[in-house]
Short mmCIF file of N, CA and C in Angstrom, two decimals:
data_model
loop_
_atom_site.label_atom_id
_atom_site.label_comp_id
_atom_site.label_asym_id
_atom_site.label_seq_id
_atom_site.Cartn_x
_atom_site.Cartn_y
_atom_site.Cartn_z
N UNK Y 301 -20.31 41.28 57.82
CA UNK Y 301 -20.48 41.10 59.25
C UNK Y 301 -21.87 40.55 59.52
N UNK Y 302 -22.10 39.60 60.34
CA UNK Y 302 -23.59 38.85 60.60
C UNK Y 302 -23.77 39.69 61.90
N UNK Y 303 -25.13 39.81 61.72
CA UNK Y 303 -25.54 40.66 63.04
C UNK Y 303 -26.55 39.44 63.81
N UNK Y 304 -26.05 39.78 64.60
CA UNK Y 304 -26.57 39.13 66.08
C UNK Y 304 -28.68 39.38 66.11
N UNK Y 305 -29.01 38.47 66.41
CA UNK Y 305 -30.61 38.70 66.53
C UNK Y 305 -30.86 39.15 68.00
N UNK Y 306 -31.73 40.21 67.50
CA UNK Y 306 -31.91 40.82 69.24
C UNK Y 306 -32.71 40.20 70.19
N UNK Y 307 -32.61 39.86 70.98
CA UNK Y 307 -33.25 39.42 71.70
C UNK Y 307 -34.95 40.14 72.12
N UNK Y 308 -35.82 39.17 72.95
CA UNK Y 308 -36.69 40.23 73.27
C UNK Y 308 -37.04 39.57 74.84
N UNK Y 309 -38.30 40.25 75.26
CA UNK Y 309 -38.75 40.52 76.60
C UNK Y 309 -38.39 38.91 76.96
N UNK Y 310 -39.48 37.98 76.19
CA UNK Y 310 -39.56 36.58 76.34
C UNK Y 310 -38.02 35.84 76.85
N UNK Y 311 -37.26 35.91 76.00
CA UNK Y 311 -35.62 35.10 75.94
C UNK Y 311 -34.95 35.84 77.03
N UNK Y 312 -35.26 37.26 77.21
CA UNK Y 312 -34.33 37.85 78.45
C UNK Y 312 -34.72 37.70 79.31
N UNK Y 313 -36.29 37.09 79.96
CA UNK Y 313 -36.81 36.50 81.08
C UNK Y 313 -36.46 35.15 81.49
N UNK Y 314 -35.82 34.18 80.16
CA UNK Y 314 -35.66 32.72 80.04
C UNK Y 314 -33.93 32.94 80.47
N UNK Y 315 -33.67 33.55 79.97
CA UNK Y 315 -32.13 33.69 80.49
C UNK Y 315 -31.75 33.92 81.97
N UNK Y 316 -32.71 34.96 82.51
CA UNK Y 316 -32.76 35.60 84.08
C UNK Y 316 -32.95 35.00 84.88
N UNK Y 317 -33.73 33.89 84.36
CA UNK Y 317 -34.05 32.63 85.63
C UNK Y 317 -33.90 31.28 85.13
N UNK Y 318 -32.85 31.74 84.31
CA UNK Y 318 -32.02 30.32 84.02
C UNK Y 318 -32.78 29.13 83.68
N UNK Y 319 -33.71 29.53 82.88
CA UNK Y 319 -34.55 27.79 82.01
C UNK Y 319 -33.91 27.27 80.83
N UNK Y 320 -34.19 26.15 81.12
CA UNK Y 320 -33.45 26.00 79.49
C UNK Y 320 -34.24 25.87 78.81
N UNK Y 321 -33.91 26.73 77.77
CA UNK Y 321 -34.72 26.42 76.44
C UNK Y 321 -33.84 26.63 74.84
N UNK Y 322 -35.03 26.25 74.06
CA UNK Y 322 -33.85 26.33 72.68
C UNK Y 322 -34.92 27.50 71.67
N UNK Y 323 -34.07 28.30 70.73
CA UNK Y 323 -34.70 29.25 70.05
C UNK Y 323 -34.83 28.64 68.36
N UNK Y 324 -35.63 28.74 67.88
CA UNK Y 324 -36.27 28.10 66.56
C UNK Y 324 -36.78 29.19 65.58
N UNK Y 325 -35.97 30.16 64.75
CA UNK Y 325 -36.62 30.48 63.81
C UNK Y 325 -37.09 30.41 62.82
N UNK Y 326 -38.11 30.63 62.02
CA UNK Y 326 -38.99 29.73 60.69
C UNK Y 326 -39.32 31.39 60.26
N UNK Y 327 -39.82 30.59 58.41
CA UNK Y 327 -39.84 31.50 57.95
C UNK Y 327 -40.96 31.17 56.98
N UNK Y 328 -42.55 31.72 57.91
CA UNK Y 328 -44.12 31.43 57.37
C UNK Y 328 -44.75 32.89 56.95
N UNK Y 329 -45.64 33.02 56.24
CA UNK Y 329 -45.92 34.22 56.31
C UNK Y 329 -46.95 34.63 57.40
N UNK Y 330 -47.30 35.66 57.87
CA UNK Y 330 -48.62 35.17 59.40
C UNK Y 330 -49.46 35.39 57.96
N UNK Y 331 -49.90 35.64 57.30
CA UNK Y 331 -50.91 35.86 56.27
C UNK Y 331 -51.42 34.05 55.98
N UNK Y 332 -50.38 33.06 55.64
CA UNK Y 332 -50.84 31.93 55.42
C UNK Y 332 -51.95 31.04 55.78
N UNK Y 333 -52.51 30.95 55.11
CA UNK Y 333 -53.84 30.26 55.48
C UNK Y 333 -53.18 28.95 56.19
N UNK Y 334 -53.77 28.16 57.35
CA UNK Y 334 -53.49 26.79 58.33
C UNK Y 334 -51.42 27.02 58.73
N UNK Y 335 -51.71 28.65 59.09
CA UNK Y 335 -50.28 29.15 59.82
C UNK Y 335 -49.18 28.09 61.04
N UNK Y 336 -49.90 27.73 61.42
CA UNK Y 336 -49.95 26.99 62.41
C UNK Y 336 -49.18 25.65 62.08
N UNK Y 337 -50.20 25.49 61.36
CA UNK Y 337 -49.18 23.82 60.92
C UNK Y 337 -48.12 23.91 59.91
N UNK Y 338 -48.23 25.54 59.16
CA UNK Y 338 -47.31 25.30 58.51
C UNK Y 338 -45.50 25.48 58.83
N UNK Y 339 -46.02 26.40 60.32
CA UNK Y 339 -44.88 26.82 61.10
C UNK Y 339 -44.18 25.18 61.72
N UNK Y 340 -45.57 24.03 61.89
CA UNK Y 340 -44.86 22.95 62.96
C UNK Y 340 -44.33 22.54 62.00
N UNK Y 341 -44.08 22.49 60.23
CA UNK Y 341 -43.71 22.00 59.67
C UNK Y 341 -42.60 22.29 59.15
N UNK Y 342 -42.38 23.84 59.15
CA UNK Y 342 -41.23 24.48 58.75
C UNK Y 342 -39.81 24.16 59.90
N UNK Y 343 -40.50 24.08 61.21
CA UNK Y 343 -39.93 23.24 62.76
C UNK Y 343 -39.44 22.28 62.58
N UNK Y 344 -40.67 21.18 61.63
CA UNK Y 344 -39.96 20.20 61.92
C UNK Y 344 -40.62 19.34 63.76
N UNK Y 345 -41.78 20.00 63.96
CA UNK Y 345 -42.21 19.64 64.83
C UNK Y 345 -43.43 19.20 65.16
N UNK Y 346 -44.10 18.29 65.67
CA UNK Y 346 -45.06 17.54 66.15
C UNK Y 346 -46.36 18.57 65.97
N UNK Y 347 -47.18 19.07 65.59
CA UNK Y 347 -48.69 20.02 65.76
C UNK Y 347 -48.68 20.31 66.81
N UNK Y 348 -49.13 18.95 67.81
CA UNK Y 348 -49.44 19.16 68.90
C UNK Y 348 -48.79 19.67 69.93
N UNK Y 349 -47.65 19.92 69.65
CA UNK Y 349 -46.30 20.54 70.68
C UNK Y 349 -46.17 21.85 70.69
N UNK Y 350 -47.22 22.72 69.19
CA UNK Y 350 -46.95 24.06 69.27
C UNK Y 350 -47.97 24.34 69.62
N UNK Y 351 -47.86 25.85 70.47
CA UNK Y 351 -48.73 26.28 70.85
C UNK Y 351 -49.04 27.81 70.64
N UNK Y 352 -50.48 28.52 70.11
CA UNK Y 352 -50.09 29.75 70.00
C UNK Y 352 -50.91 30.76 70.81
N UNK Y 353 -50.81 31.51 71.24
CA UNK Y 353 -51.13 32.89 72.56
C UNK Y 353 -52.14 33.57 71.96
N UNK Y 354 -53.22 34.00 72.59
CA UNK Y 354 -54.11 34.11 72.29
C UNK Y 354 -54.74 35.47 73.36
N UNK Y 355 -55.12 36.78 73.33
CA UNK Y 355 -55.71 37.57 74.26
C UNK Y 355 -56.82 37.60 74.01
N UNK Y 356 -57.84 37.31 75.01
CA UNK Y 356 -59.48 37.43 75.44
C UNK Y 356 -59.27 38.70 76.46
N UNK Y 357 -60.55 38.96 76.35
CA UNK Y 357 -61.33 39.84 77.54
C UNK Y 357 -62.47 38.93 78.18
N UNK Y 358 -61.86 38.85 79.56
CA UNK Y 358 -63.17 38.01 80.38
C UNK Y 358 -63.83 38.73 81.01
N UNK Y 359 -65.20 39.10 81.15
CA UNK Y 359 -65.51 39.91 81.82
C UNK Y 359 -65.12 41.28 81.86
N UNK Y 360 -64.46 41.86 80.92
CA UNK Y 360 -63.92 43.02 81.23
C UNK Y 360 -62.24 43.25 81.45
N UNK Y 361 -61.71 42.05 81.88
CA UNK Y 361 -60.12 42.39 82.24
C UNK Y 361 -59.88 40.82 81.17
N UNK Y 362 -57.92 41.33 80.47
CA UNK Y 362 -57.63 41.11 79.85
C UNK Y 362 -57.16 38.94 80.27
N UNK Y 363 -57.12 37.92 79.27
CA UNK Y 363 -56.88 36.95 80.03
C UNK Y 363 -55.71 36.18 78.86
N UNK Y 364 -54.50 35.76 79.73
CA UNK Y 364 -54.23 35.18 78.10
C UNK Y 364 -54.45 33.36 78.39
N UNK Y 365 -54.84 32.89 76.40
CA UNK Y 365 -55.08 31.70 76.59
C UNK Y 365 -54.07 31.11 75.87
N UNK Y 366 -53.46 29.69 76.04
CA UNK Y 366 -52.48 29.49 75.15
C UNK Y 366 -52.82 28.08 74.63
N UNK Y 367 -53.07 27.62 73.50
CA UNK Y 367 -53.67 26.67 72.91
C UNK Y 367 -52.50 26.00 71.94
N UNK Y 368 -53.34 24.56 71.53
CA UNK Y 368 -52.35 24.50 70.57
C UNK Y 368 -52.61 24.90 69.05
N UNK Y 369 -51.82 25.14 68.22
CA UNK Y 369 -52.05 25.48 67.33
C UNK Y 369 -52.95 24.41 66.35
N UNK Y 370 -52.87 23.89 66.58
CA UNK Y 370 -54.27 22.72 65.78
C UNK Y 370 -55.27 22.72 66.01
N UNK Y 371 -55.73 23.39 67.26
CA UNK Y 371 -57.36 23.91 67.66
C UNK Y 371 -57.53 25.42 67.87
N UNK Y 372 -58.60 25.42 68.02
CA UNK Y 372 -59.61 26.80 68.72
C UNK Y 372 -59.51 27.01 69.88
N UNK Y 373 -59.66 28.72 70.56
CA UNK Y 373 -59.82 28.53 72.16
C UNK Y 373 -60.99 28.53 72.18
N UNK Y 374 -61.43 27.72 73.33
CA UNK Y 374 -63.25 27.89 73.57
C UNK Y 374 -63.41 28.99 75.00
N UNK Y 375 -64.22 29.95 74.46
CA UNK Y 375 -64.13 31.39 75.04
C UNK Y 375 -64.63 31.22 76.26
N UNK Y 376 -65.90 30.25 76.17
CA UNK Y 376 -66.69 30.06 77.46
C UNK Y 376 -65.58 28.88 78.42
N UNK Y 377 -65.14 28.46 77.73
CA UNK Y 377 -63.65 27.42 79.22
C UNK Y 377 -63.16 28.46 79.36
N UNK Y 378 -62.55 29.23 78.47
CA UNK Y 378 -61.62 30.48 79.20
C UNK Y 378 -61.90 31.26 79.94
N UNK Y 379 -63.42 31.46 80.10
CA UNK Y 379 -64.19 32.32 81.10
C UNK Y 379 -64.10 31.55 82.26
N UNK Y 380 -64.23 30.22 82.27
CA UNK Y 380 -65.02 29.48 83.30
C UNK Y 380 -63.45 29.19 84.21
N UNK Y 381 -62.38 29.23 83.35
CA UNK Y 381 -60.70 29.02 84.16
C UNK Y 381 -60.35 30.13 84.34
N UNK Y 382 -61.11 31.23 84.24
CA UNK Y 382 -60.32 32.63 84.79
C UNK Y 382 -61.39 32.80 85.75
N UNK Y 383 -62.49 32.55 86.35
CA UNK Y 383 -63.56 32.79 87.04
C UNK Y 383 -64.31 33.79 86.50
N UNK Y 384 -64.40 33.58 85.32
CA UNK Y 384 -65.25 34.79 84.57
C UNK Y 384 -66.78 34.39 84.37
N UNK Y 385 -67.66 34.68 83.65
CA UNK Y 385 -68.90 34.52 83.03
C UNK Y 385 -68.90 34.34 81.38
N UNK Y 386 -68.02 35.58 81.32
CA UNK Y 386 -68.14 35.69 79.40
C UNK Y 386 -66.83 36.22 78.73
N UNK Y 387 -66.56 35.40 77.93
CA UNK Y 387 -64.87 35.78 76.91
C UNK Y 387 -65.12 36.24 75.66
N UNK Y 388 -64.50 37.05 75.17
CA UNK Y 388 -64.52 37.38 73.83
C UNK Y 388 -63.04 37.36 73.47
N UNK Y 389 -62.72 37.62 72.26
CA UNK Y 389 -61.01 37.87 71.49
C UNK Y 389 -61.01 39.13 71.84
N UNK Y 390 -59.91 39.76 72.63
CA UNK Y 390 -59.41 41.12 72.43
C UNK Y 390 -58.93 41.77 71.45
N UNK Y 391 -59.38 43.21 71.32
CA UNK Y 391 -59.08 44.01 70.14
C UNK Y 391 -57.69 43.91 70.45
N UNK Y 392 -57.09 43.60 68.94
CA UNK Y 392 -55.78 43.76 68.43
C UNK Y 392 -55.09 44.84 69.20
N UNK Y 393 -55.62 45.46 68.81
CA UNK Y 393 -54.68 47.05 69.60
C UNK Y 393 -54.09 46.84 70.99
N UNK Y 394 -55.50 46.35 71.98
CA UNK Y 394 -55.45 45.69 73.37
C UNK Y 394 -54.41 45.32 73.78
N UNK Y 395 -54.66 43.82 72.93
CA UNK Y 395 -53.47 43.29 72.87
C UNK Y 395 -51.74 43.16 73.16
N UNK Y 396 -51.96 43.93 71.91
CA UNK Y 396 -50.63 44.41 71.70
C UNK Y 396 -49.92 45.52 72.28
N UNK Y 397 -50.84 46.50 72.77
CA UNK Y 397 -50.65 47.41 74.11
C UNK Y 397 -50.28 46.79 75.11
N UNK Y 398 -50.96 45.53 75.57
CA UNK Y 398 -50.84 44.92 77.39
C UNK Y 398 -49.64 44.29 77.41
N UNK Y 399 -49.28 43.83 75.89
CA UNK Y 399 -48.34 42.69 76.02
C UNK Y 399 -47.18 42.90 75.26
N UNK Y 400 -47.33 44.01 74.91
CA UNK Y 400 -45.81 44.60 74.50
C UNK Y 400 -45.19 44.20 73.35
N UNK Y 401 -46.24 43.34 72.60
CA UNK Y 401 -45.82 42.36 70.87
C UNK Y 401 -47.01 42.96 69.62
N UNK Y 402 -46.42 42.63 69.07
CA UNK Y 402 -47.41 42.23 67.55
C UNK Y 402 -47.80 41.19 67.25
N UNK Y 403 -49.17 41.46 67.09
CA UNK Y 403 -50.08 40.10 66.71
C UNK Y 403 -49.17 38.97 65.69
N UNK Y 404 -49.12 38.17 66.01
CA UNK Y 404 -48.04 37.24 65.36
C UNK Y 404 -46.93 36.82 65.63
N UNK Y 405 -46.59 37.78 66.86
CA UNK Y 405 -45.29 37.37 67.96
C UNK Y 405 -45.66 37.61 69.00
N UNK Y 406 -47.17 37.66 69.80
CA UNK Y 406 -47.31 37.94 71.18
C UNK Y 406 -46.81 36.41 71.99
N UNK Y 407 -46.25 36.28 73.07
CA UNK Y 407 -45.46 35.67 73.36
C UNK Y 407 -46.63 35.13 74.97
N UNK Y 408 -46.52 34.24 75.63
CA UNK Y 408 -47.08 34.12 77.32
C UNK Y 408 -45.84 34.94 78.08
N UNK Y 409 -44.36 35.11 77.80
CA UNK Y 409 -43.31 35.18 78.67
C UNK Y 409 -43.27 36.69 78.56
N UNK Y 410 -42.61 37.10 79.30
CA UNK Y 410 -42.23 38.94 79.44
C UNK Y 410 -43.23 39.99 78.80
N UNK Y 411 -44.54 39.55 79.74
CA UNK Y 411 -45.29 40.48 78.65
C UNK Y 411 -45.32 41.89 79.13
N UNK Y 412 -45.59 43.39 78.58
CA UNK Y 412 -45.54 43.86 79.56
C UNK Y 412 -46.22 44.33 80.68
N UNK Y 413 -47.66 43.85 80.49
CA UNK Y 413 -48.38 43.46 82.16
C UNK Y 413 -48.76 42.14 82.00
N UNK Y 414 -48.23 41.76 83.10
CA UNK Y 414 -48.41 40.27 83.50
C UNK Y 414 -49.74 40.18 83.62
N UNK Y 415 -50.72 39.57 82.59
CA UNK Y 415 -51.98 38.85 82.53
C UNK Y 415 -52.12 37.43 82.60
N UNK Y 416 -53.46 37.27 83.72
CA UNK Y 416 -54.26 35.92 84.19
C UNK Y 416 -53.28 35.32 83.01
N UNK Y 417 -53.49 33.91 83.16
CA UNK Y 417 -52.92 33.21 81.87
C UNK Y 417 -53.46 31.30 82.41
N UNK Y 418 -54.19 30.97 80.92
CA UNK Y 418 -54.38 29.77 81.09
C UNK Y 418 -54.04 29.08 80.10
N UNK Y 419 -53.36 28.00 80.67
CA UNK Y 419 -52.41 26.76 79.52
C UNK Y 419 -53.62 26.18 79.36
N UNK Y 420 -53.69 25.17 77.74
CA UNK Y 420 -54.71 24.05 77.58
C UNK Y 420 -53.86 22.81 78.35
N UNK Y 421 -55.37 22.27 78.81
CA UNK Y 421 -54.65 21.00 79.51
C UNK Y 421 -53.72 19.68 78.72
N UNK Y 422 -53.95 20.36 77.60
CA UNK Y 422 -53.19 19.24 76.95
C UNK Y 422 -51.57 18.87 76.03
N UNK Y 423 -51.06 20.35 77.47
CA UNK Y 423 -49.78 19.95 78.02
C UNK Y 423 -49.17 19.04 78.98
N UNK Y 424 -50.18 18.26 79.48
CA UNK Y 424 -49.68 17.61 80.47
C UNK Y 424 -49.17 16.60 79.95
N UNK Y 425 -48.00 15.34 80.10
CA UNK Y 425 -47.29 14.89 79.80
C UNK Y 425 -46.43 15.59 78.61
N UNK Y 426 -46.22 16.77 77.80
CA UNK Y 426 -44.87 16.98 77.21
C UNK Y 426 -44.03 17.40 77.85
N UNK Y 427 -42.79 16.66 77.17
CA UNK Y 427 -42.04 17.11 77.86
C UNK Y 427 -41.15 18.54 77.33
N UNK Y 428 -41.38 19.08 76.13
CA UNK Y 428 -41.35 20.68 75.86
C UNK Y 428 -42.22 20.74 74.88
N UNK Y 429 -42.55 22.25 75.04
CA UNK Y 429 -43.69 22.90 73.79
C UNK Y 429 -43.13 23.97 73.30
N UNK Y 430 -43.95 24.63 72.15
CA UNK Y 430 -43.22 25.54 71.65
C UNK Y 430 -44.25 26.83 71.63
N UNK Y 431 -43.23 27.56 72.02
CA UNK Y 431 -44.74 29.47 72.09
C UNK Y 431 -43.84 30.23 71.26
N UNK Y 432 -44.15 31.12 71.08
CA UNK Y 432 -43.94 32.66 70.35
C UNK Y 432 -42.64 33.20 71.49
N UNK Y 433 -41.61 33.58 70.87
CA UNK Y 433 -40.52 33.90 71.85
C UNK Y 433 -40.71 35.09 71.73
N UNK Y 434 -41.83 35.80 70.98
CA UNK Y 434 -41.53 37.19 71.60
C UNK Y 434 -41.54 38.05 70.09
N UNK Y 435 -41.45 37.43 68.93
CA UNK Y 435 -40.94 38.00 67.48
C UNK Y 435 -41.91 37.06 66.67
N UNK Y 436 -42.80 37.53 65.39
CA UNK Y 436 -42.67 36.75 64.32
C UNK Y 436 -41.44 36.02 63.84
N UNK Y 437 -41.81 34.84 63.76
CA UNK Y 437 -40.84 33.98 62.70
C UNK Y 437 -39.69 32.98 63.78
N UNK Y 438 -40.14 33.80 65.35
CA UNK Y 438 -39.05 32.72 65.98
C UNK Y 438 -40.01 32.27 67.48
N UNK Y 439 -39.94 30.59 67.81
CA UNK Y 439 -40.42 30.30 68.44
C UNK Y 439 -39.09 29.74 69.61
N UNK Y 440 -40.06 29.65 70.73
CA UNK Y 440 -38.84 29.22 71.83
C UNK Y 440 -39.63 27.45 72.51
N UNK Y 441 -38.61 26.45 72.40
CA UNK Y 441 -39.09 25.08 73.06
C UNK Y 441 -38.44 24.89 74.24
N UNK Y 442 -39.26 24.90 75.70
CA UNK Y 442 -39.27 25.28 77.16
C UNK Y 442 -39.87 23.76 77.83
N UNK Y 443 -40.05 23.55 78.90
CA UNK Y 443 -40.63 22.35 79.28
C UNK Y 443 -41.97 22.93 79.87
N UNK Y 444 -43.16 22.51 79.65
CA UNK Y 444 -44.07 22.98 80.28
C UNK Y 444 -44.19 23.59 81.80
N UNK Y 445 -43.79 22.91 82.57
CA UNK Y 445 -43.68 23.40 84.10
C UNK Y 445 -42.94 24.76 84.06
N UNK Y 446 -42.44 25.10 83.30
CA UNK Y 446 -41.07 26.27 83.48
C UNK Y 446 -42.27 27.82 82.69
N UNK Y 447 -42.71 26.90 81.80
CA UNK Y 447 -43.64 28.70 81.10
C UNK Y 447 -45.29 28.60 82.36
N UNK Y 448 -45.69 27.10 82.65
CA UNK Y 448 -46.53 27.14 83.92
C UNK Y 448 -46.20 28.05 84.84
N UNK Y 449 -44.80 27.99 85.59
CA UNK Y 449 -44.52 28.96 86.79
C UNK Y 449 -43.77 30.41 86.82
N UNK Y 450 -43.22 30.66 85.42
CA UNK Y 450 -43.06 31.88 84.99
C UNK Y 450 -44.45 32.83 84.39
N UNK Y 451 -45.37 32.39 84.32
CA UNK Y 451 -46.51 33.00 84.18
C UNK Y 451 -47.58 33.00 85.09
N UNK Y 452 -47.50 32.14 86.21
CA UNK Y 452 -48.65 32.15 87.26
C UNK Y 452 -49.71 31.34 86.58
N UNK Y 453 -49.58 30.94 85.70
CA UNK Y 453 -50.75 29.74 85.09
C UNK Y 453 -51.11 29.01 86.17
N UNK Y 454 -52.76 28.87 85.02
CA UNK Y 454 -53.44 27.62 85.42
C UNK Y 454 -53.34 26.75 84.09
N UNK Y 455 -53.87 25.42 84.54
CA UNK Y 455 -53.76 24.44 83.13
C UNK Y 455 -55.37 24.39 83.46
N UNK Y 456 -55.97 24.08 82.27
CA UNK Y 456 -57.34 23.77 82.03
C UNK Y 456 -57.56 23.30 80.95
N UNK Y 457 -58.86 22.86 80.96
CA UNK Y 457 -58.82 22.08 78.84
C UNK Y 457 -59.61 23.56 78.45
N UNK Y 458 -59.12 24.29 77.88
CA UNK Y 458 -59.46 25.35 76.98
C UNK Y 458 -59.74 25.58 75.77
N UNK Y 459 -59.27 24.12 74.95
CA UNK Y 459 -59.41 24.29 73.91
C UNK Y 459 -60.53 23.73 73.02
N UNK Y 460 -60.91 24.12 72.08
CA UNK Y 460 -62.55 24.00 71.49
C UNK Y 460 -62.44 22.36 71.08
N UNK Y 461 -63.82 21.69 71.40
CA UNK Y 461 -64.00 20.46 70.92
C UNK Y 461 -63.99 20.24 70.13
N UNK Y 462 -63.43 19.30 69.48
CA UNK Y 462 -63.08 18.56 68.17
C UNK Y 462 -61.66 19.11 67.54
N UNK Y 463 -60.98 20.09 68.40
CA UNK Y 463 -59.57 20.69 68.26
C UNK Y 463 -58.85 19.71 68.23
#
């Protein structure tokens, strides 16, 4: 008997308000050194199209940033697009407390407190990207505008120079 993959917070929010999207599972280790590209490769997909979630503390309250996986977030844009002063990476634990995942499947969608959230600007013209659906090993491809207004995003260039 094949068992059905469970769904999580992310896909049951994409279902509820009816976006379309498509589900992509791969099979990287998160341990892999250049994770990132090895996931767009296991996809089958463009670098620049994936993107991976990222929790800072700005100032004190939690912010999420979502980059693409071929660069860095730059802490001080992420401060400066949340109206902060100063960003750091949030402790793991944080994290994964606010947002209801494990480092390696924290997702932007169904988190479980809805945190600030800033896209890198250099989603604008795709026409889908790919985030963390919520699980290691499976990503979800959405059209940008649709994870923009299910999260209350802003777009900003967030991501570190020379990314």
């Amino acid at each position: 008997m094949v068992k059905k993959a469970a769904g999580t917070p992310a896909t049951a929010l994409l279902t509820a308000e009816r976006v379309a999207h498509t589900l992509h599972p791969y099979d990287v280790s998160p341990d892999a050194p250049q994770y990132g590209a090895l996931v767009a490769q296991a996809l089958g997909v463009e670098p620049h199209r994936l993107f991976k979630t990222l929790v800072a503390e700005v100032d004190g309250r939690l912010v999420v940033g979502v980059v693409p996986v071929t660069g860095d977030l730059d802490l001080k844009a992420l401060a400066s697009a949340a109206d902060g002063k100063r960003a750091i990476l949030a402790d793991r634990a944080a994290a994964e407390r606010s947002s209801g995942y494990v480092r390696g499947g924290i997702s932007p969608l169904g988190q479980r407190r809805r945190l600030p959230t800033v896209i890198d600007d250099s989603v604008d013209g795709l026409a889908t990207m790919y985030v963390s659906a919520g699980r290691r090993g499976l990503q979800v491809a959405l059209a940008p505008v649709d994870l923009i207004r299910l999260t209350g995003a802003t777009v900003a260039p967030i991501r570190a120079a020379g990314s």
